[in-house]
Coordinates of C-alpha atoms and ligand atoms in Angstrom, one line a residue:
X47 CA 12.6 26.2 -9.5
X48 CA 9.3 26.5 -9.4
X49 CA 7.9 22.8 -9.8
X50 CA 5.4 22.3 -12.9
X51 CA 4.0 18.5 -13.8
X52 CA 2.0 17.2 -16.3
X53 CA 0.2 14.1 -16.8
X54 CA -0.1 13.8 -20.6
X55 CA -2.1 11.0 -21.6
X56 CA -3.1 9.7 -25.5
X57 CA -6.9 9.1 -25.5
X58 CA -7.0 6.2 -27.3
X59 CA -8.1 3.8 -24.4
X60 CA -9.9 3.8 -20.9
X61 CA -7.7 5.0 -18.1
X62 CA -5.9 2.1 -17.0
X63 CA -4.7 1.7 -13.4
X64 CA -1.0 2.6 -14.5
X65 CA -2.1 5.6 -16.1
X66 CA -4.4 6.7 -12.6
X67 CA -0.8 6.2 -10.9
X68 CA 1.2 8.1 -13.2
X69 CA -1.2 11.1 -12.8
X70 CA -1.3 10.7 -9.0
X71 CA 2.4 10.5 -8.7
X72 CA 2.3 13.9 -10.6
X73 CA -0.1 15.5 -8.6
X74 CA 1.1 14.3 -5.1
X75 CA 4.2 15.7 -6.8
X76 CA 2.7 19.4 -7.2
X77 CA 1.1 19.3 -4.3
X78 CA 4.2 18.0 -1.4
X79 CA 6.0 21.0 -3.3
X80 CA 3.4 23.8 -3.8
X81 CA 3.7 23.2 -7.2
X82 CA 1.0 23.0 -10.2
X83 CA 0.0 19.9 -11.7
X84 CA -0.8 19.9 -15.5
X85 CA -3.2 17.5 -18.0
X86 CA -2.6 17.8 -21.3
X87 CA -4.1 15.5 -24.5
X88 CA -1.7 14.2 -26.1
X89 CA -4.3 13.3 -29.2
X90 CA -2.1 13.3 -32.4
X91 CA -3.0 10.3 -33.2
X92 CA -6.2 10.4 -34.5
X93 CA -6.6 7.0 -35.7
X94 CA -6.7 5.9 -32.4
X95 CA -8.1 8.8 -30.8
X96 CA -12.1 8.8 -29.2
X97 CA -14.4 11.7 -27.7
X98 CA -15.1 8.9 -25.2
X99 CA -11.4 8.4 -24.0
X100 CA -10.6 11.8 -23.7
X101 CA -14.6 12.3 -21.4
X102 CA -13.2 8.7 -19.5
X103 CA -10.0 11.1 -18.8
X104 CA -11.7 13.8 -17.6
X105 CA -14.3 12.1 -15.7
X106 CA -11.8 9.3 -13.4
X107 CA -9.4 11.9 -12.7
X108 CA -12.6 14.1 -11.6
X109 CA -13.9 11.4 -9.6
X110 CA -11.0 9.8 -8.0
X111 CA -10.5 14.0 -6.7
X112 CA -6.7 14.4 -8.8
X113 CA -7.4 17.7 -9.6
X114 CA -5.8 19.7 -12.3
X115 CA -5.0 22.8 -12.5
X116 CA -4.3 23.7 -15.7
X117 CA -5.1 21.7 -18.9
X118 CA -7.5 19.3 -20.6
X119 CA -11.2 21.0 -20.2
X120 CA -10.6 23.8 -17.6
X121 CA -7.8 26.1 -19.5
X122 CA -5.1 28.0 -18.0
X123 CA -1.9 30.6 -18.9
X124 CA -0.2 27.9 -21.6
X125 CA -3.1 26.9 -23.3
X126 CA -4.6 25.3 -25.6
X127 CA -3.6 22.2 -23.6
X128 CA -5.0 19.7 -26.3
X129 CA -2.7 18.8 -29.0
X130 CA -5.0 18.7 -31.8
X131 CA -5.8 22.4 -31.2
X132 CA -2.0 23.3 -30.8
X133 CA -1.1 21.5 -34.7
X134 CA 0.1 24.9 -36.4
X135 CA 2.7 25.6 -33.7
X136 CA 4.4 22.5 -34.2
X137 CA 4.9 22.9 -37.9
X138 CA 6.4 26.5 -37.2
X139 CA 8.8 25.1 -34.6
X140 CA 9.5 21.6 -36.7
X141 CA 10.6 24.3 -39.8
X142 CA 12.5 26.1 -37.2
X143 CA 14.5 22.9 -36.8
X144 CA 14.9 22.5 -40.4
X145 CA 16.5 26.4 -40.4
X146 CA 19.0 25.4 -37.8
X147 CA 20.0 22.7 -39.8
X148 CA 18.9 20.2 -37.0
X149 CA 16.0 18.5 -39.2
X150 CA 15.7 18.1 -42.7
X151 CA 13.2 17.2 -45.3
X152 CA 12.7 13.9 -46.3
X153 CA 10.6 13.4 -49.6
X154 CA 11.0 9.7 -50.0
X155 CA 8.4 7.7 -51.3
X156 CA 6.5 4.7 -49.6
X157 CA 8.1 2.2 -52.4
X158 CA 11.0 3.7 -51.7
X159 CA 10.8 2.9 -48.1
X160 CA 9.8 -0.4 -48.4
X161 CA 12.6 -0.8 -50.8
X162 CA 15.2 0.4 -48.3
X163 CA 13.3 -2.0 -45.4
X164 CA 13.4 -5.2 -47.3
X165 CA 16.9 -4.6 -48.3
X166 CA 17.9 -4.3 -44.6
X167 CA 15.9 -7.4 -43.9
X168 CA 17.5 -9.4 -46.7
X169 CA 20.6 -8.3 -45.4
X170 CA 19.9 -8.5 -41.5
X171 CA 21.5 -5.1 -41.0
X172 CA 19.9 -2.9 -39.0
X173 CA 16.5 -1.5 -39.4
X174 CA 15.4 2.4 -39.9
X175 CA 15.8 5.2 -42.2
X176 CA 18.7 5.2 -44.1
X177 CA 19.0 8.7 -43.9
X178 CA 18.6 9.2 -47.8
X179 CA 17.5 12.8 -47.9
X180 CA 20.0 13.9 -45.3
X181 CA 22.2 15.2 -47.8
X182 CA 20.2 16.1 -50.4
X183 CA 21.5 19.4 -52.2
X184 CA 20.0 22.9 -52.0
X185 CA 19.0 22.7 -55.6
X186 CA 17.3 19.3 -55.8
X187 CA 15.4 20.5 -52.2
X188 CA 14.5 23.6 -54.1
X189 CA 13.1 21.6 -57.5
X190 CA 10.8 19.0 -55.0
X191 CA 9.6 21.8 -53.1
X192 CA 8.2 23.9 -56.3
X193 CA 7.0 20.2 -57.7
X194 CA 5.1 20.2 -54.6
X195 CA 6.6 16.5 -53.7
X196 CA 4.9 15.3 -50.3
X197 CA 7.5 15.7 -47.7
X198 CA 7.7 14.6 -43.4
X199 CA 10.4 16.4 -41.5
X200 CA 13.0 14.4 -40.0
X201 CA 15.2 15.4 -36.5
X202 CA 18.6 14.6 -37.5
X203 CA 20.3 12.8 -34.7
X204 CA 23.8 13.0 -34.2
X205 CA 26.2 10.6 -36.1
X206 CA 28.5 10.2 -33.3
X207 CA 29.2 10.3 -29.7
X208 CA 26.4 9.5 -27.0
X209 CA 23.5 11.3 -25.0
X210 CA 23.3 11.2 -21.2
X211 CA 20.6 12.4 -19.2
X212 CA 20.3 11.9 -15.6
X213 CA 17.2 10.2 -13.9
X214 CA 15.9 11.3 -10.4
X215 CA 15.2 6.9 -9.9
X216 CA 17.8 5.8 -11.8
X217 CA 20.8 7.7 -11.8
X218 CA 22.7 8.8 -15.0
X219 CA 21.6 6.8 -18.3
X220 CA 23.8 7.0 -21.9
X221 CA 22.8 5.7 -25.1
X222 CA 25.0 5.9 -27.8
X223 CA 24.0 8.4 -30.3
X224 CA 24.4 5.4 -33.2
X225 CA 22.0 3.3 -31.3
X226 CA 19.2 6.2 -31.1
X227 CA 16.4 5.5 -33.6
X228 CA 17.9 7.0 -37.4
X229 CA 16.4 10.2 -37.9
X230 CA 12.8 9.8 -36.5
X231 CA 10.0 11.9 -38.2
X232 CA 8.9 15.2 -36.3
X233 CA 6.1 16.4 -38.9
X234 CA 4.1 14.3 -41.0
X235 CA 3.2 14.5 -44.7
X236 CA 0.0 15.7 -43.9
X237 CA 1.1 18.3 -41.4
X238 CA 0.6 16.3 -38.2
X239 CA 3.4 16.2 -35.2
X240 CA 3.9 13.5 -34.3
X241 CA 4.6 12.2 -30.1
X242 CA 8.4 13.4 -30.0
X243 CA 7.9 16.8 -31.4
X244 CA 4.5 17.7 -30.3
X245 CA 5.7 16.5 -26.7
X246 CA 8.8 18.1 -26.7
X247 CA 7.4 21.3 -27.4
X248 CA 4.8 21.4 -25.5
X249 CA 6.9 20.7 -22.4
X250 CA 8.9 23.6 -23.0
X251 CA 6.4 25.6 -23.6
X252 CA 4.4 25.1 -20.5
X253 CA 7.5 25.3 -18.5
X254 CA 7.2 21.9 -17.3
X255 CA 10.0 21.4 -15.0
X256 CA 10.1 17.1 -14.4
X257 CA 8.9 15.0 -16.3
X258 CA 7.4 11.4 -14.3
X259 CA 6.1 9.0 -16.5
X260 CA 5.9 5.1 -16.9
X261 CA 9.9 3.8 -17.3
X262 CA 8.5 2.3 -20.6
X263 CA 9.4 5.8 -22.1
X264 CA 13.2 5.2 -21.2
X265 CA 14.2 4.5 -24.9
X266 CA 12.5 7.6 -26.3
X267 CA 14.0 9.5 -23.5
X268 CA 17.9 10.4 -25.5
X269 CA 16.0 11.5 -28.8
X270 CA 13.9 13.7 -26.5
X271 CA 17.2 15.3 -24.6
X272 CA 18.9 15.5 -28.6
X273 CA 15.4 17.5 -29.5
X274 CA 16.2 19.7 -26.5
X275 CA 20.0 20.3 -27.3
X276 CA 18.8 20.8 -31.2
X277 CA 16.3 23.4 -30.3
X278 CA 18.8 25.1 -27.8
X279 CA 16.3 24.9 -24.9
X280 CA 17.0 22.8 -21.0
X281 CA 15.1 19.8 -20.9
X282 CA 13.1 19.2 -17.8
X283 CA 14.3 16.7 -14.5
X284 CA 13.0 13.1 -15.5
X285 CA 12.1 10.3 -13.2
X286 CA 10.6 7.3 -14.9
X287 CA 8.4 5.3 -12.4
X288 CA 8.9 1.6 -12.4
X289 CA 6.0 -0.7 -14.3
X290 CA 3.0 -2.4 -12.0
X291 CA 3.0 -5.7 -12.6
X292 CA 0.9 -8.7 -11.7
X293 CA 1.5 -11.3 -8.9
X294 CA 3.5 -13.2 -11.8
X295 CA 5.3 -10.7 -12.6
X296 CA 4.2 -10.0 -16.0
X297 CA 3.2 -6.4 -17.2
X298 CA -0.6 -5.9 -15.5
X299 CA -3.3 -6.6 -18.0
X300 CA -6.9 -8.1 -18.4
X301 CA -5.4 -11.5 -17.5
X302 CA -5.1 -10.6 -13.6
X303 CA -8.3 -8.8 -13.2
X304 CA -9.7 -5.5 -14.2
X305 CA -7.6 -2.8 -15.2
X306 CA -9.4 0.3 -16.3
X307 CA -10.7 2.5 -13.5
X308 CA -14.0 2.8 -14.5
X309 CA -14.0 -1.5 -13.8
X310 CA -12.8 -0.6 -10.7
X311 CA -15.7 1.8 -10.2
X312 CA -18.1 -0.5 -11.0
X313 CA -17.1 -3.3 -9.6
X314 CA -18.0 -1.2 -6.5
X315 CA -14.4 0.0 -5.3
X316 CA -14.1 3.5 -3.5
X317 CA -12.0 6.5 -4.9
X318 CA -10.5 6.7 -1.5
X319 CA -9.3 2.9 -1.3
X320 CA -8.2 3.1 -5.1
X321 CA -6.2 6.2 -4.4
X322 CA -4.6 4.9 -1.2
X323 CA -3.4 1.9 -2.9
X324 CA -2.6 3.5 -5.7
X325 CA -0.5 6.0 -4.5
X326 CA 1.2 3.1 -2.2
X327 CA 2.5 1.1 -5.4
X328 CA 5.7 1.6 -5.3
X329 CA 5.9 4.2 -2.9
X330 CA 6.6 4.7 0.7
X331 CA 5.6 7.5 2.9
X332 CA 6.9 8.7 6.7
X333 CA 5.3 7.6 9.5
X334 CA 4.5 3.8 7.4
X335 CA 0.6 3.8 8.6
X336 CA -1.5 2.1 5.8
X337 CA -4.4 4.5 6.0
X338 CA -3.9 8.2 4.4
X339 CA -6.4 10.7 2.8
X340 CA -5.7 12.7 -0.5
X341 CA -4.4 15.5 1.1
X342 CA -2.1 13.5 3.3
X343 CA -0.6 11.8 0.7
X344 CA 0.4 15.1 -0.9
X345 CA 1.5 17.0 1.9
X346 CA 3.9 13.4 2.2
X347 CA 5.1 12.4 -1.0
X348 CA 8.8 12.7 -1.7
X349 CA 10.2 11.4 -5.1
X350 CA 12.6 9.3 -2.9
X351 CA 10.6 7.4 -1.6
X352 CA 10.1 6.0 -5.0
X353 CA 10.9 2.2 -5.3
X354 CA 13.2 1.1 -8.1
X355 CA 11.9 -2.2 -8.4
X356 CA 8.6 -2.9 -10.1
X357 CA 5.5 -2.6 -8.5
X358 CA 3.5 -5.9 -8.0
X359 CA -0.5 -4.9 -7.9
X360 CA -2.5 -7.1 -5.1
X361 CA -5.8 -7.2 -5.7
X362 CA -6.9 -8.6 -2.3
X363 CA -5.0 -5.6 -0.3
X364 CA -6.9 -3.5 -2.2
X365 CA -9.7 -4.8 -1.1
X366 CA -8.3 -4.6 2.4
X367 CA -8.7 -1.1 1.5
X368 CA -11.9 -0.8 0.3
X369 CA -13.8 -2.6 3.8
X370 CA -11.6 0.1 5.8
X371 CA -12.7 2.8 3.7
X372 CA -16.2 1.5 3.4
X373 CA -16.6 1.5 7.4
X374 CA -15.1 4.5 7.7
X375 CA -18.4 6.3 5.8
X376 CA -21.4 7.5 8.1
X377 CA -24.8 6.2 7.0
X378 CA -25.6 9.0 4.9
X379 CA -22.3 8.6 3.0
X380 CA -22.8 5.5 2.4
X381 CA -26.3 5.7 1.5
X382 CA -25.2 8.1 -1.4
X383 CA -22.2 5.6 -2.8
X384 CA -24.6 2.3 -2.7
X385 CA -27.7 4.1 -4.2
X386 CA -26.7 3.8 -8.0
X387 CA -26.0 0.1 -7.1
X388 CA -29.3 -0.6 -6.1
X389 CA -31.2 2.1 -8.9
X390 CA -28.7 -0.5 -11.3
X391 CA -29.6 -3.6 -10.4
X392 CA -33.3 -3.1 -11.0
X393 CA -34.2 -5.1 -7.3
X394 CA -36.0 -1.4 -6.6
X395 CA -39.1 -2.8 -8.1
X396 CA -42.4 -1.3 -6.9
X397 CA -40.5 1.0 -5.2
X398 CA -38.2 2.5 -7.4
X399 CA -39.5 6.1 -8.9
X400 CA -40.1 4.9 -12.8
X401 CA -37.9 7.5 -14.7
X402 CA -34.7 6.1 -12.5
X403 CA -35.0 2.4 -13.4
X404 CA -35.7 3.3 -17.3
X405 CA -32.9 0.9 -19.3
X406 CA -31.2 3.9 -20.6
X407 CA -30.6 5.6 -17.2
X408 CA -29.3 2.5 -15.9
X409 CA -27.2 2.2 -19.4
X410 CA -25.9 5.5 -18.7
X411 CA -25.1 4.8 -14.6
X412 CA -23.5 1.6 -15.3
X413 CA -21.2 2.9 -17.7
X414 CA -20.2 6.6 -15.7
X415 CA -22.9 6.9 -13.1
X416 CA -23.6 9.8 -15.8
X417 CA -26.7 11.6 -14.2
X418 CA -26.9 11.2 -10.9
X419 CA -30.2 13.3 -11.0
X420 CA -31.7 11.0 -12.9
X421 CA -31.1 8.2 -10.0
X422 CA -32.3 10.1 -6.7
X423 CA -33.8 8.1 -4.4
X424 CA -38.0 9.1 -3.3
X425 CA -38.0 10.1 0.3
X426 CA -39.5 5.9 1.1
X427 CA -36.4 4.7 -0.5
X428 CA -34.2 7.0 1.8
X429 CA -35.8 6.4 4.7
X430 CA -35.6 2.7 4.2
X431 CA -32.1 2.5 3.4
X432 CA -30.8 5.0 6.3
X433 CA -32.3 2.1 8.2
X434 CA -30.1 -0.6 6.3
X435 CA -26.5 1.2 6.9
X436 CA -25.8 0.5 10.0
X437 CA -26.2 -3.4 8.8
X438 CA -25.1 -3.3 5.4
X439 CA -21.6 -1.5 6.3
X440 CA -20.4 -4.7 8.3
X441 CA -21.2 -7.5 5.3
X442 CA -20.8 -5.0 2.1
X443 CA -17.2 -6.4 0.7
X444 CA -18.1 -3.5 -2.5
X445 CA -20.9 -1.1 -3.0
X446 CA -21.9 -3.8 -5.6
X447 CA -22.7 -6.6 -2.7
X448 CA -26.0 -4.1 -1.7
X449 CA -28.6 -5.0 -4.0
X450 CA -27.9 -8.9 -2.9
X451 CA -27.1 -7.7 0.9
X452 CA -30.1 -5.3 1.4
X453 CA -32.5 -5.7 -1.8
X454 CA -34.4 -7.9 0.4
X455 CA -36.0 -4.4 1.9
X456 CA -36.9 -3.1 -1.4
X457 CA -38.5 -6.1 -3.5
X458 CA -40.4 -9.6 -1.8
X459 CA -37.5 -12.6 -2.1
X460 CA -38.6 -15.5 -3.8
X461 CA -39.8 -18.2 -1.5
X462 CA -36.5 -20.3 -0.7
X463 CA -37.3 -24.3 -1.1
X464 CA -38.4 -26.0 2.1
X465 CA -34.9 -27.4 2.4
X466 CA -33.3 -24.0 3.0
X467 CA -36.1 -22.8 5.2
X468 CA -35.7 -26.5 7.5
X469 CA -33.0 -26.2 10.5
X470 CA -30.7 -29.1 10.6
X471 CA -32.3 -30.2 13.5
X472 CA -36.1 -29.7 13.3
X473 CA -38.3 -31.5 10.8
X474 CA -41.1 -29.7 8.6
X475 CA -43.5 -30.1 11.1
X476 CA -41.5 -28.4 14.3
X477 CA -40.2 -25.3 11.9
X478 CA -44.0 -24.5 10.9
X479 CA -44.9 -24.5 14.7
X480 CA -41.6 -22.5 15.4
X481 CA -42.7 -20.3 12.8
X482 CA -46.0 -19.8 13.1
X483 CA -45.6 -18.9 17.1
X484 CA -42.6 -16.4 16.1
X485 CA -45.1 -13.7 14.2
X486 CA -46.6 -12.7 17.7
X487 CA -42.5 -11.9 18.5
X488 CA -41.5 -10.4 15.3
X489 CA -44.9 -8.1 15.7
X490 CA -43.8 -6.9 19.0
X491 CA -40.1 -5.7 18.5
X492 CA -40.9 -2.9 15.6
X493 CA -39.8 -0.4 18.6
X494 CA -37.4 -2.6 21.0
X495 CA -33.7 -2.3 21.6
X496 CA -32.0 -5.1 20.4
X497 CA -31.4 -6.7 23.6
X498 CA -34.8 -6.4 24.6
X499 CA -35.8 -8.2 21.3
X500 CA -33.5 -10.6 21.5
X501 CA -34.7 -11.8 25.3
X502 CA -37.9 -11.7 23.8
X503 CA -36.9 -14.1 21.1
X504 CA -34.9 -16.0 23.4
X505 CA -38.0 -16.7 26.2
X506 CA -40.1 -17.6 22.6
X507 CA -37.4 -20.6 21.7
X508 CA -37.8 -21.4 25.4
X509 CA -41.4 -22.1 25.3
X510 CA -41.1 -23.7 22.0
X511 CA -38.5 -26.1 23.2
X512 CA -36.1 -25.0 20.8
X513 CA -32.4 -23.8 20.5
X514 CA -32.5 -19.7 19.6
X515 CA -30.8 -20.7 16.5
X516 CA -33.5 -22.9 15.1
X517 CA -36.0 -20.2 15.4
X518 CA -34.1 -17.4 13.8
X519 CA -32.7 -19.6 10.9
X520 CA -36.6 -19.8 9.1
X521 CA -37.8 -16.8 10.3
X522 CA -34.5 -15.2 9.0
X523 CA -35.0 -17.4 5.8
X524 CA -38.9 -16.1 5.5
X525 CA -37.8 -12.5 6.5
X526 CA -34.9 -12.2 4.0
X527 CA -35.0 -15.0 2.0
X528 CA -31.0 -15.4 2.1
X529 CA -28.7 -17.0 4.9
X530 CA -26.4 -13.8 4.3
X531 CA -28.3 -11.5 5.1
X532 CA -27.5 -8.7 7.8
X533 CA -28.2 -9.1 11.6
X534 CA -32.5 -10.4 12.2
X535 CA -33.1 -7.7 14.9
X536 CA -32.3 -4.8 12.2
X537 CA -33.3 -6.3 9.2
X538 CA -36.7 -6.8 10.2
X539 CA -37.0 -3.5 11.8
X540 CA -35.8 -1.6 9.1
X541 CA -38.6 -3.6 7.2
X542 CA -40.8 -2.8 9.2
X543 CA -43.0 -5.6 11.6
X544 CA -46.2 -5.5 9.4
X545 CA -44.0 -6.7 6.2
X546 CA -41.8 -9.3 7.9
X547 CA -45.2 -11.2 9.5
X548 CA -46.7 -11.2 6.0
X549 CA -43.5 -12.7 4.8
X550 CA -43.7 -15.1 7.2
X551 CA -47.4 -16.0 6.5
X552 CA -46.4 -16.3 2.8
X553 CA -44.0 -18.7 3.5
X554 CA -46.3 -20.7 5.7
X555 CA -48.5 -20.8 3.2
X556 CA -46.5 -21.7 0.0
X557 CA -43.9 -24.1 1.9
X558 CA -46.0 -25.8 5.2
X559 CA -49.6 -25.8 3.8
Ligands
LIG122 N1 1.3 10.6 -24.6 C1 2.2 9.8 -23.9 C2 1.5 8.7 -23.2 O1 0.5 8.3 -23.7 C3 3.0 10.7 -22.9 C4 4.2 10.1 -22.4 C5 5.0 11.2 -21.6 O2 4.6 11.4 -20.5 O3 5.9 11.8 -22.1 O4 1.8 8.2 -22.1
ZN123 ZN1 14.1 10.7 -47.5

């Protein structure tokens, strides 16, 4: 059988971290099996529905690299793949239903409805249609039709016995066919599908052979397989993935941390960490290393290898992730990814080329790094920060720690106090001494190896009569104006000499005057 998936989302929120791992179970799916991976819109509910969701769609699976190959904007044999431009096929198909005597027409009115619901709660029998217009007669159908009564189609689920399925994860599943929900509606008044139908058909219609989707969609799962049976067509394989849950065990939401990938993307994560995690919720692959690219993951994935249990999401392994990912990038590489931190943060000051640092640009980056164009960096900027890599990589937790790692090479720190600036050891007098002789050092390293800067530093401390640490501590201070700050040697040569003396001298002069 040739393997089709979809992932087959309802815009009517930012992709969420559950949703990135249904579609990348789906994909790794199509692509251990040669198969194709499919994204359709599942936008019938247009209450809820946004142009924004369905762009967040496009855009996270595009960055994160989850490729489709048919679907959303990009087309293919079984299109349309959005729902709201599919809405006439599933009013032929829902009155197909109604031929074969498998749905009917249900003209009840809201009062009625509300009549039938308040008597069942009154009552504390169970709630749902009460199947009213089941067995309406030909004739009284016939008069509400020419009166134009407002009607919804309704599947009519069997009275009796049970529906089984089987479940790739959780072996065979039954529901009795009393406790599936009474008669759900397919169509509504107004002509709309709704989930079940437009679903059901659209599955069959774009040959979708499994269906993997969050185990959440268990209970809808036996009206799906009685759609199937009434429409006479095989329903696909299923496999409903387990939920991802926090560390206390309750369904992942706000309260543990962020939850949409674009937060993740912001909050300075890589695609190639979120993906490795990702995939690894829940899932085990041969060989049990930690670290696997895209493309090993789906040359690996086997639906086996699925957990039962639910997934617990840990934030701090993914951050484990991220560090190994982030050290794995060269300079330039990472040069790219921490640019549209720095143009963000606005720390680009005199430096930063005017149009980039606008408010809107940086609107438009923080929210989807929209136009990248918009946030080159000049050829300065480059040059400065090809410089920085090699120090950044070892101290950058996220691509948001540069500006606060590195922004020290792009805008003059403030000043720190004169208790910050003080070694434990020296008083204010010593450190303006220590300081004063180290701009003669810092001068002469622009072009030296490290070592050979450092035994310069070191003879320095020597003839001042200090320990080395006391004399890099305020220059470092002077330099950088932060404790944190990457390794001296670097820093100030990716400065540059001329700037880290004047630094110095401003600091002598606001703090030791
Ligand atoms: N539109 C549904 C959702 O939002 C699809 C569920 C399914 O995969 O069948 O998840
Ligand atoms: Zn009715």
């Amino acid at each position: 059988m040739d393997v089709r998936v979809r992932y087959a989302p309802s815009p009517t929120g930012m992709q969420h971290i559950g949703g990135v791992r249904t579609a990348l179970f789906n994909y790794l799916y199509a692509r251990s099996t040669g198969g194709k991976f499919i994204l359709r819109v599942e936008d019938t509910d247009r209450t809820r529905y946004s142009r924004e969701f369905e762009q967040n769609l496009y855009d996270t699976l595009a960055w994160l690299g989850v490729d489709w190959d048919e679907g959303g904007n990009k087309g293919g044999e079984y299109g349309p793949y959005v729902q709201s431009e599919r809405f006439d096929l599933y009013k032929k198909y829902a009155l197909e239903l109604v031929e074969r005597g498998q749905a009917y027409r249900c003209f009840c009115t809201e009062e009625r409805l509300e009549g039938v619901r308040k008597a069942q709660t009154e009552s504390k029998g169970s709630l749902g249609y009460d199947r009213h217009c089941r067995s309406l007669g030909r004739e009284e159908i016939s008069e509400n039709l020419a009166s134009r009564k407002p009607f919804v189609i309704r599947l009519a689920v069997p009275l009796e016995g049970s529906t089984r399925f089987h479940d790739e994860l959780l072996g065979d599943i039954e529901w009795k066919n009393e406790d599936v929900n009474p008669d759900p509606i397919l169509l509504k008044s107004d002509g709309f599908p709704t989930y079940h139908l437009a679903n059901i058909v659209d599955d069959h219609l774009m040959k979708v052979s499994h269906v993997m989707r969050a185990q959440e969609w268990i209970p809808s799962t036996p009206l799906h397989v009685i759609l199937y049976k009434a429409f006479g067509w095989e329903h696909p394989d299923y496999c409903h993935l387990p939920m991802v849950m926090g560390e206390d065990g309750q369904k992942l939401s706000k309260r543990h941390g962020a939850t949409s990938c674009n937060e993740f993307r912001n909050n300075g994560y890589l695609k190639e960490a979120l993906i490795n995690y990702v995939a690894m919720l829940g899932c085990s692959y041969e060989d049990g290393r930690d670290l696997y690219t895209l493309e090993e993951l789906g040359e690996r994935f086997k639906m086996e290898k699925i957990n039962k249990a639910p997934a617990v999401f840990d934030y701090k392994k993914l951050e484990w992730f991220n560090g190994q990912y982030m050290r794995m990038k060269t300079d330039a590489e990472l040069l790219e990814l921490v640019w549209p931190f720095l143009a963000n943060s606005g720390i680009l000051g005199s430096c930063a080329p005017g149009e980039a640092n606008s408010p809107e640009a940086r609107a438009a980056a923080g929210l989807r790094f929209a136009d990248q164009t918009l946030l080159e960096p000049t050829a300065e900027q480059r040059a400065i920060l090809l410089k920085a890599m090699p120090l950044a990589r070892e101290r950058l937790h996220f691509l948001t720690d540069a500006p606060q790692v590195i922004g020290f090479l792009f805008t003059e720190p403030a000043v720190p106090p004169l208790e910050e600036i003080l070694p434990k050891k020296l008083d204010a007098a010593k450190t303006r001494e220590v300081l004063s002789a180290a701009k003669d050092t810092v001068a002469k390293i622009g072009s030296l190896s490290e070592e050979e800067a450092d035994a310069l530093f070191r003879a320095k401390a020597e003839e001042l009569g200090v320990k080395m640490g006391d004399l890099m501590m305020p220059i470092r201070m002077a330099v950088t104006g932060s404790r944190v700050s990457p390794p001296l040697v670097g820093s100030i040569q990716a400065l540059g000499v001329e700037k880290a003396v004047a630094r110095i001298e401003r600091t002598l002069a606001e703090r030791f005057a």
